[in-house]
PDB file of C-alpha atoms in Angstrom:
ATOM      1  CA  UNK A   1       0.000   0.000   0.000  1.00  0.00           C
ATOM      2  CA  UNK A   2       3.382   2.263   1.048  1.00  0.00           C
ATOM      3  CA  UNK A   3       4.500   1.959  -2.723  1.00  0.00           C
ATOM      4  CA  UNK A   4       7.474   4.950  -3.253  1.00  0.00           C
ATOM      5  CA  UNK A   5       6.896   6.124   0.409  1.00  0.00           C
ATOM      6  CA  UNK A   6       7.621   2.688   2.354  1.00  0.00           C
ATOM      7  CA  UNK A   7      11.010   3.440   3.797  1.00  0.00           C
ATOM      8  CA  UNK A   8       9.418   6.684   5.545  1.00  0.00           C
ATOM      9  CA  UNK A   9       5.875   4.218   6.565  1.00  0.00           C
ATOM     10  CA  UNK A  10       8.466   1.913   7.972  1.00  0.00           C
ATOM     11  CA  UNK A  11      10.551   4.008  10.159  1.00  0.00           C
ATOM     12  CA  UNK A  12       7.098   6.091  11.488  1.00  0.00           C
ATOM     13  CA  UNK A  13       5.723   2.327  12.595  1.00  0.00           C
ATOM     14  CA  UNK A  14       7.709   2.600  15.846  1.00  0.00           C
ATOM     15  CA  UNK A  15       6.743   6.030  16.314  1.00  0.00           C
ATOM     16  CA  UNK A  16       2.995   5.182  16.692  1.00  0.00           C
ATOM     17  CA  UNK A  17       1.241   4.481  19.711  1.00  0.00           C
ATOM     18  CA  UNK A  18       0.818   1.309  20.751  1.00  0.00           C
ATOM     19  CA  UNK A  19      -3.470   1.354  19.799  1.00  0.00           C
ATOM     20  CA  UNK A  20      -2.442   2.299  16.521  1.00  0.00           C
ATOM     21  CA  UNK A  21      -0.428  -0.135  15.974  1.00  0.00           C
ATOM     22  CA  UNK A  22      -2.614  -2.647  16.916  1.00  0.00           C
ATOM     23  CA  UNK A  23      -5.603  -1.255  15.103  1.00  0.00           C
ATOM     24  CA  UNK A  24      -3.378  -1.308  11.904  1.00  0.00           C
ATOM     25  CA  UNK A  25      -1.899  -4.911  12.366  1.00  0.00           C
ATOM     26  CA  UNK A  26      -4.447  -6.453  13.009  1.00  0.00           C
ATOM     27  CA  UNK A  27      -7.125  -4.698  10.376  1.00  0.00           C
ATOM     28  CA  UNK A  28      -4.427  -5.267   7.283  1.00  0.00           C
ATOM     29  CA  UNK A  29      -3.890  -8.497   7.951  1.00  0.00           C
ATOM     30  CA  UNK A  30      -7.440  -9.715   7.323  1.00  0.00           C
ATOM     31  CA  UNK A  31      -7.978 -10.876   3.937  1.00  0.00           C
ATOM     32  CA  UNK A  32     -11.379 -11.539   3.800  1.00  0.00           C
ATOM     33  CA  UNK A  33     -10.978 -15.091   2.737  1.00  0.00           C
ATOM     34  CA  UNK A  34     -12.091 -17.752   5.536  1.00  0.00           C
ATOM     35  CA  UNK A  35      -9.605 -19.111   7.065  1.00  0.00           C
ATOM     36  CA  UNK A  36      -6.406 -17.234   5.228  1.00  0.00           C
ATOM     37  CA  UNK A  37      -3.977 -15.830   6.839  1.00  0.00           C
ATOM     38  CA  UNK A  38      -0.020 -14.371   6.325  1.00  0.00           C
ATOM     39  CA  UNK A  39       2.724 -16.550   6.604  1.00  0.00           C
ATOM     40  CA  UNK A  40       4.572 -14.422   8.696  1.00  0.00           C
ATOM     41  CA  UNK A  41       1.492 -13.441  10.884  1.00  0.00           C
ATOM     42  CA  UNK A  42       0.574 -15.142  14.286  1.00  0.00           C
ATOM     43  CA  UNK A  43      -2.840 -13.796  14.430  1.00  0.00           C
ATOM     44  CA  UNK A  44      -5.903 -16.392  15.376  1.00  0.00           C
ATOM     45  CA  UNK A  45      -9.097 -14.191  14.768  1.00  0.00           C
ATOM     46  CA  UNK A  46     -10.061 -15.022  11.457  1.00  0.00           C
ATOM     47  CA  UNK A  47     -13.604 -13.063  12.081  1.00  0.00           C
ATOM     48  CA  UNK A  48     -14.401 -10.774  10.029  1.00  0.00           C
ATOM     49  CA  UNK A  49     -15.421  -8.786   7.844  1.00  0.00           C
ATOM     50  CA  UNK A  50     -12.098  -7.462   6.179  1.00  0.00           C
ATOM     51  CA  UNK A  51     -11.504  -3.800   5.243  1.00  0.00           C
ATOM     52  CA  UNK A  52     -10.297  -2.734   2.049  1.00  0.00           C
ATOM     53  CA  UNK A  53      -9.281   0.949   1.290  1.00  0.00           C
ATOM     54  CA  UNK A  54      -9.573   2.310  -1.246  1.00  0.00           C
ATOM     55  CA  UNK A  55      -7.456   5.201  -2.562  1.00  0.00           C
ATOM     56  CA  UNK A  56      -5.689   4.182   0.642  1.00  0.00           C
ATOM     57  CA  UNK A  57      -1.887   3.821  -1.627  1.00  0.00           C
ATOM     58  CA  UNK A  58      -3.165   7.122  -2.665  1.00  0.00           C
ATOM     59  CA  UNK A  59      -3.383   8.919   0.110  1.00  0.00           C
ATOM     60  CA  UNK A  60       0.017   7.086   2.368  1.00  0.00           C
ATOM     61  CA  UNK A  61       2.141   8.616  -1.185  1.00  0.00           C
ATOM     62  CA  UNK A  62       0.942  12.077  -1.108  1.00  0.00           C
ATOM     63  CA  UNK A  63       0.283  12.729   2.817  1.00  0.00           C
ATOM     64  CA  UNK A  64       2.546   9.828   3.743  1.00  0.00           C
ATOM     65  CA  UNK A  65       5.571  11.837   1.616  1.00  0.00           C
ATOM     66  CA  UNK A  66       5.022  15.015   4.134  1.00  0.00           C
ATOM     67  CA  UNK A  67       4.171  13.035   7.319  1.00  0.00           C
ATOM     68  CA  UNK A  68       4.158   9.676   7.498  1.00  0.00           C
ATOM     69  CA  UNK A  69       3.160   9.141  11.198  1.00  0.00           C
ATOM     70  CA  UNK A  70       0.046  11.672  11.103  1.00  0.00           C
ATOM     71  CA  UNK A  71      -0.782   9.475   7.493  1.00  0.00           C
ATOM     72  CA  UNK A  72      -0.470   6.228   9.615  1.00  0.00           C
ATOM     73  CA  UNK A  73      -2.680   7.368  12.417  1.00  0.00           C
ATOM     74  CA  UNK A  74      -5.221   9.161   9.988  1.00  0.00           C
ATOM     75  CA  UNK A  75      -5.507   5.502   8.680  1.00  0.00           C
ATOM     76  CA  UNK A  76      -5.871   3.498  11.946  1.00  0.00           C
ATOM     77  CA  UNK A  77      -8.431   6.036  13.196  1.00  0.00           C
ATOM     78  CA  UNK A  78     -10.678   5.590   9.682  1.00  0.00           C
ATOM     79  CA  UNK A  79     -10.169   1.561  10.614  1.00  0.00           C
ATOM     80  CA  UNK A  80     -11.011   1.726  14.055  1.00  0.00           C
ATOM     81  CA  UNK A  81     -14.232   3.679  13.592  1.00  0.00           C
ATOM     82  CA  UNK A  82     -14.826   1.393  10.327  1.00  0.00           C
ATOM     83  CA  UNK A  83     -14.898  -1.376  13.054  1.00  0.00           C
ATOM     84  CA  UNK A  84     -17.176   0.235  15.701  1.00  0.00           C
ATOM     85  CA  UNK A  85     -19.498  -0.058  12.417  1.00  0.00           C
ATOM     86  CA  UNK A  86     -19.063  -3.417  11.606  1.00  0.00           C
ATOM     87  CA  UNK A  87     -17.785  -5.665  14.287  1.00  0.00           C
ATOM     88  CA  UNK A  88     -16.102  -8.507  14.478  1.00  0.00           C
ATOM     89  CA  UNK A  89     -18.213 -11.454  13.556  1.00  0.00           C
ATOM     90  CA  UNK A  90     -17.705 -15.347  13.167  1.00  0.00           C
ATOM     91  CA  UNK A  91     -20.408 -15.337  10.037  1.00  0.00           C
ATOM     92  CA  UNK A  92     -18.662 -12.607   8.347  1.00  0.00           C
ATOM     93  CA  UNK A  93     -15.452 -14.449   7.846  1.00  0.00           C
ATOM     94  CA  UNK A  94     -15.573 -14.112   4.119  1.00  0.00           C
ATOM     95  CA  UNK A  95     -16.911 -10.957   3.850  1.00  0.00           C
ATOM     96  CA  UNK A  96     -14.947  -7.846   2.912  1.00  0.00           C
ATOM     97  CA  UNK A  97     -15.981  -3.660   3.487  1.00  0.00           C
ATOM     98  CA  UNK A  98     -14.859  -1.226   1.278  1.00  0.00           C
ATOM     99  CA  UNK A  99     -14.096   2.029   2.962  1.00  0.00           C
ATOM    100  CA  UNK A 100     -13.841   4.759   0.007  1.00  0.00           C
ATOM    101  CA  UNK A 101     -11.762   7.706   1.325  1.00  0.00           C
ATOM    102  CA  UNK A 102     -11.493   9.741  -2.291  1.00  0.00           C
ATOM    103  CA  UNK A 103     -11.853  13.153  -0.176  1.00  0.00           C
ATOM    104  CA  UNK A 104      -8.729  12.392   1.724  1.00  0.00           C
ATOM    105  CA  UNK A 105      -6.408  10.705  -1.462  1.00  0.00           C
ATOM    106  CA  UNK A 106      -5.081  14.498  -2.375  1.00  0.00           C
ATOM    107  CA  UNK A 107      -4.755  15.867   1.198  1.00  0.00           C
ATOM    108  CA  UNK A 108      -2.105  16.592   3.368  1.00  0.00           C
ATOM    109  CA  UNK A 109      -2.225  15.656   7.024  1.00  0.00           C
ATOM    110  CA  UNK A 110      -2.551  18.840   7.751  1.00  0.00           C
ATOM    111  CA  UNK A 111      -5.239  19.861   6.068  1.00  0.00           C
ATOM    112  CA  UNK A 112      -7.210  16.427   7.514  1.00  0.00           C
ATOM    113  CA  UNK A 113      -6.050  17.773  11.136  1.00  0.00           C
ATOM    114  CA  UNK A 114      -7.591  21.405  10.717  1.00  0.00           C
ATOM    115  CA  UNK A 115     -11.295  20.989   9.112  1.00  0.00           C
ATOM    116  CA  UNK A 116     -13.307  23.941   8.004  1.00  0.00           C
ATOM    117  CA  UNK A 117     -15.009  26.166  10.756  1.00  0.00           C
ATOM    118  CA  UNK A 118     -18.593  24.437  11.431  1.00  0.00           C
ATOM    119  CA  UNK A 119     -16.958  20.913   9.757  1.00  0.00           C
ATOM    120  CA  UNK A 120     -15.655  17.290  10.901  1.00  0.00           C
ATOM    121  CA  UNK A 121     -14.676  14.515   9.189  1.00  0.00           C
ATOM    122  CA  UNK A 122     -17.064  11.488   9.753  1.00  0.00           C
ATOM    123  CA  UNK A 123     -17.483   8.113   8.058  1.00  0.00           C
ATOM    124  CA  UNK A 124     -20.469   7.607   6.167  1.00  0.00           C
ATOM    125  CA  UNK A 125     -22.213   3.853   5.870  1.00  0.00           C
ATOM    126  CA  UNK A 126     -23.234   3.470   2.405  1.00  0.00           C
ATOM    127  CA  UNK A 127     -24.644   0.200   1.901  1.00  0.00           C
ATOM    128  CA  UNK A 128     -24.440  -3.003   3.814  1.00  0.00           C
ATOM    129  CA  UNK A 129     -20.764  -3.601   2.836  1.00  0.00           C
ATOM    130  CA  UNK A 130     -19.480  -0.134   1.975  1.00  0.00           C
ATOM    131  CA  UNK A 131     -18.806   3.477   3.679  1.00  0.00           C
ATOM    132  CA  UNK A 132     -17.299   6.547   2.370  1.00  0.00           C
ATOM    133  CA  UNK A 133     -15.399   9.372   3.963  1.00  0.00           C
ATOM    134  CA  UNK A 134     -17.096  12.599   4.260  1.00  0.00           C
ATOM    135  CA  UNK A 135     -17.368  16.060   5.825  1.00  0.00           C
ATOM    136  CA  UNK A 136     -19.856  16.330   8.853  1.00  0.00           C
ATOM    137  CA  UNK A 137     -21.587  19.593   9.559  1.00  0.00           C
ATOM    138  CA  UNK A 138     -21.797  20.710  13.536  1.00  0.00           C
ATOM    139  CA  UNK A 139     -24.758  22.432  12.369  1.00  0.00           C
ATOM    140  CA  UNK A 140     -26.991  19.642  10.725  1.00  0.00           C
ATOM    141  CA  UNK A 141     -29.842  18.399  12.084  1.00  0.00           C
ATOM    142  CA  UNK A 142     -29.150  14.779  12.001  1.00  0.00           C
ATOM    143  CA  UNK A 143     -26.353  14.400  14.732  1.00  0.00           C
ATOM    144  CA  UNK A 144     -27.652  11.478  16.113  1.00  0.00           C
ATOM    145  CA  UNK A 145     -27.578   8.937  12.719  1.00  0.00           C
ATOM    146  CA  UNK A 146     -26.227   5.887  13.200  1.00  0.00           C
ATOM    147  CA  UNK A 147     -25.001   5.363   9.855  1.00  0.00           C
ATOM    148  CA  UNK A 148     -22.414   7.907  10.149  1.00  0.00           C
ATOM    149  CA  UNK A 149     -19.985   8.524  12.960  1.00  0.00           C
ATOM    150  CA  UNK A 150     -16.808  11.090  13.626  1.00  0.00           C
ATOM    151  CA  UNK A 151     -13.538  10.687  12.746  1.00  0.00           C
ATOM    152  CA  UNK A 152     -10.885  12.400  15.558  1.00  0.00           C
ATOM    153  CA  UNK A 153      -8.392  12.526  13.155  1.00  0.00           C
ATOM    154  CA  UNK A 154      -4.601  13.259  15.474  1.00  0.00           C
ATOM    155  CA  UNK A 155      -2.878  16.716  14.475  1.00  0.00           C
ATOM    156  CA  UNK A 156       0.236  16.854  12.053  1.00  0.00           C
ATOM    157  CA  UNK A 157       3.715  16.731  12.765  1.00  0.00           C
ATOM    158  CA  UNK A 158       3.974  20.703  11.125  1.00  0.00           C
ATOM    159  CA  UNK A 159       4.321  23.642  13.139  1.00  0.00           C
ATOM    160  CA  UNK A 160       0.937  24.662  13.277  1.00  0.00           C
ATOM    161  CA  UNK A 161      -0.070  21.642  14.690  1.00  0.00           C
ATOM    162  CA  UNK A 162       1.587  22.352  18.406  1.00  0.00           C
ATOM    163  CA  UNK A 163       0.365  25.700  18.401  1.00  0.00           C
ATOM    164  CA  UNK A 164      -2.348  25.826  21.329  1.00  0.00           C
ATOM    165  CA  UNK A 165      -5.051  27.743  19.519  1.00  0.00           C
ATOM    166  CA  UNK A 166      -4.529  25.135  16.177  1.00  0.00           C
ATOM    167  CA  UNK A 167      -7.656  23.025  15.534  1.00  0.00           C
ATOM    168  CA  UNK A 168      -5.213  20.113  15.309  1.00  0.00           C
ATOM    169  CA  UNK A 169      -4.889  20.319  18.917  1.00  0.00           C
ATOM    170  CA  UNK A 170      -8.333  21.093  20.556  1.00  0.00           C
ATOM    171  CA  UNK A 171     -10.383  17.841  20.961  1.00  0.00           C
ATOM    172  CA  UNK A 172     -13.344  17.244  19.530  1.00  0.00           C
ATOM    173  CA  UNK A 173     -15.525  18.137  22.583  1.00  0.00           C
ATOM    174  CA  UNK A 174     -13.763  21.616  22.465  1.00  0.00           C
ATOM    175  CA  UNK A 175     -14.667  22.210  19.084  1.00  0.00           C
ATOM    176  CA  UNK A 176     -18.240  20.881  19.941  1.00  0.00           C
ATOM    177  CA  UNK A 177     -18.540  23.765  22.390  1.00  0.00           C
ATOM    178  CA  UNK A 178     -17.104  26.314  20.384  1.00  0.00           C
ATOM    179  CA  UNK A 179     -19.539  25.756  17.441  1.00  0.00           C
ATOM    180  CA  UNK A 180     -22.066  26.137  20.529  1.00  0.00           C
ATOM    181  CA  UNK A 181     -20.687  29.137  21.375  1.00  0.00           C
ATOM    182  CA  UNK A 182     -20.169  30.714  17.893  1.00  0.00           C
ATOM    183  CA  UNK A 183     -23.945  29.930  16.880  1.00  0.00           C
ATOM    184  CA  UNK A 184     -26.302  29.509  19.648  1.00  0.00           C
ATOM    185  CA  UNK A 185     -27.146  26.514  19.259  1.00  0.00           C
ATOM    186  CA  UNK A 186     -27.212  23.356  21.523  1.00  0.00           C
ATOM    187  CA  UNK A 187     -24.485  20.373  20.269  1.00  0.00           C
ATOM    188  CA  UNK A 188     -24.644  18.129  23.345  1.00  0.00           C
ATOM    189  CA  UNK A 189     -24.039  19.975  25.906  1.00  0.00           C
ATOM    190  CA  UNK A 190     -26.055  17.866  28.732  1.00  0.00           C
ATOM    191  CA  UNK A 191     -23.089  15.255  28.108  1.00  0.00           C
ATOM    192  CA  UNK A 192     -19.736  15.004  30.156  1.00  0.00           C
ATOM    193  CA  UNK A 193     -16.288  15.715  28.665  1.00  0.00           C
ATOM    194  CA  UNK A 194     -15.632  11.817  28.786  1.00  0.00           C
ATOM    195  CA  UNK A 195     -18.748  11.516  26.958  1.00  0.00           C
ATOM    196  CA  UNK A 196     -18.045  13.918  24.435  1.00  0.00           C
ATOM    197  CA  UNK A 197     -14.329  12.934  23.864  1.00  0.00           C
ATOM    198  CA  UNK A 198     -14.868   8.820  24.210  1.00  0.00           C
ATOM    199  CA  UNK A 199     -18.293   8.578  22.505  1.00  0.00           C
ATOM    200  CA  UNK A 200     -18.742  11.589  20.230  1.00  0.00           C
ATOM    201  CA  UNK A 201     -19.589   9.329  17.291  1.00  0.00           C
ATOM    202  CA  UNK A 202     -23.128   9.248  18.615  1.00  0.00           C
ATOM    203  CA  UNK A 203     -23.591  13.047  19.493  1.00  0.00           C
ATOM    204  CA  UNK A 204     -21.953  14.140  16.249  1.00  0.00           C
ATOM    205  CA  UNK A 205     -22.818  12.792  12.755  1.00  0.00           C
ATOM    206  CA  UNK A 206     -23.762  14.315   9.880  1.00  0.00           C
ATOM    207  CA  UNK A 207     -23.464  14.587   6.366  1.00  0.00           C
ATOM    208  CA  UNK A 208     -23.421  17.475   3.705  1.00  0.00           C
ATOM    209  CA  UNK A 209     -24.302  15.788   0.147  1.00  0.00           C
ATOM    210  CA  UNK A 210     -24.661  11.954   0.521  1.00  0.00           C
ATOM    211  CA  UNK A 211     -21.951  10.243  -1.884  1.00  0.00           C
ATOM    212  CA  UNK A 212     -22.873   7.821  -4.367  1.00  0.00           C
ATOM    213  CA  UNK A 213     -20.292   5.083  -5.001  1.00  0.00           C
ATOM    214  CA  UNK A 214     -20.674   4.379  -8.719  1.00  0.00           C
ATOM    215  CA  UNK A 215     -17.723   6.241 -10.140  1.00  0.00           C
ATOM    216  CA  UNK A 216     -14.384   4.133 -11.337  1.00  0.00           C
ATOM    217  CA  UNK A 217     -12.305   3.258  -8.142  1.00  0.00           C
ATOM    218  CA  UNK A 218      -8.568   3.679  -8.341  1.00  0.00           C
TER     219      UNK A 218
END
């Protein structure tokens, strides 16, 4: 999936922490055939279903080239919210999900990290085996759809990302209540901080234009 940028993937790997490491091995090793598994790899769950991303080499070459640790946690936090959607599940062995993440394929981490004012990323169930990466509104009525959920995507290595006013670096319950504060309107605010930080998914979810998934994938 590295392609031209796997020296750079391969030296961020220790720099991870250790949930995104795990999240990654064990996600990418799933092949979505029953029962298959990597020579080299000692895993035992063979549940499933398997994720498959696509414009995933896409993205790790032009994001991964700039910063390939904020690439390699951008991608373990799309798989670990991919699997709060789909669990883990015996019958489902087989069975592989394509997560479509075209929005992200020409972006730098940076630009991932810091969203528009009044916007999140989320990921967007499309059908029974497919979801798509998409832009969330703070200001949509529909925060509480279970067929999306938010992505809390970690800030980038750059400068701006360690400044303390930087979007990067304010959680997503902080930028909850700001979008509270800058329009007057209520976004969960009878819920805790842990709430907000360790379950947002389900206060905050919401699409702009719904994507269709019948163009070419690359």
């Amino acid at each position: 999936m590295a392609q031209g940028n796997s020296k750079l993937l391969f030296s961020a790997w220790e720099g991870l922490p250790n949930d995104d490491r795990r999240v990654l091995g064990e996600e990418l090793a799933r092949t979505g055939c029953e029962g298959q598994k990597f020579v080299c790899d000692a895993m035992k769950d063979f549940r499933g279903p398997a994720f498959l991303v696509y414009y995933g080499p896409a993205f790790l070459q032009k994001a991964g080239l700039l910063d390939p640790l904020g690439a390699l946690r951008i991608l373990a936090e799309i798989l670990r919210k991919a699997r709060t959607m789909w669990p883990l599940m015996s019958s489902w062995a087989g069975a592989t999900v394509v997560i479509r993440i075209d929005l992200l394929k020409a972006e730098t981490v940076q630009a991932c990290s810091e969203p528009m004012p009044g916007e999140a990323w989320c990921l967007e169930r499309v059908s029974e085996r497919s979801c798509a990466v998409a832009r969330a509104n703070l200001r949509s009525p529909w925060m509480f759809d279970s067929s999306r959920c938010l992505l809390d995507f970690p800030g980038s290595e750059g400068a701006s990302a360690n400044r303390p006013d930087s979007p990067a670096s304010v959680s997503v319950a902080a930028r909850l209540q700001e979008e509270e504060l800058r329009t007057g309107r209520a976004v969960g605010t009878d819920r805790s901080q842990a709430e907000l930080d360790g379950g947002v998914d389900a206060i905050l979810a919401s699409l702009s234009p719904r994507i269709s998934g019948g163009d070419a994938l690359e």
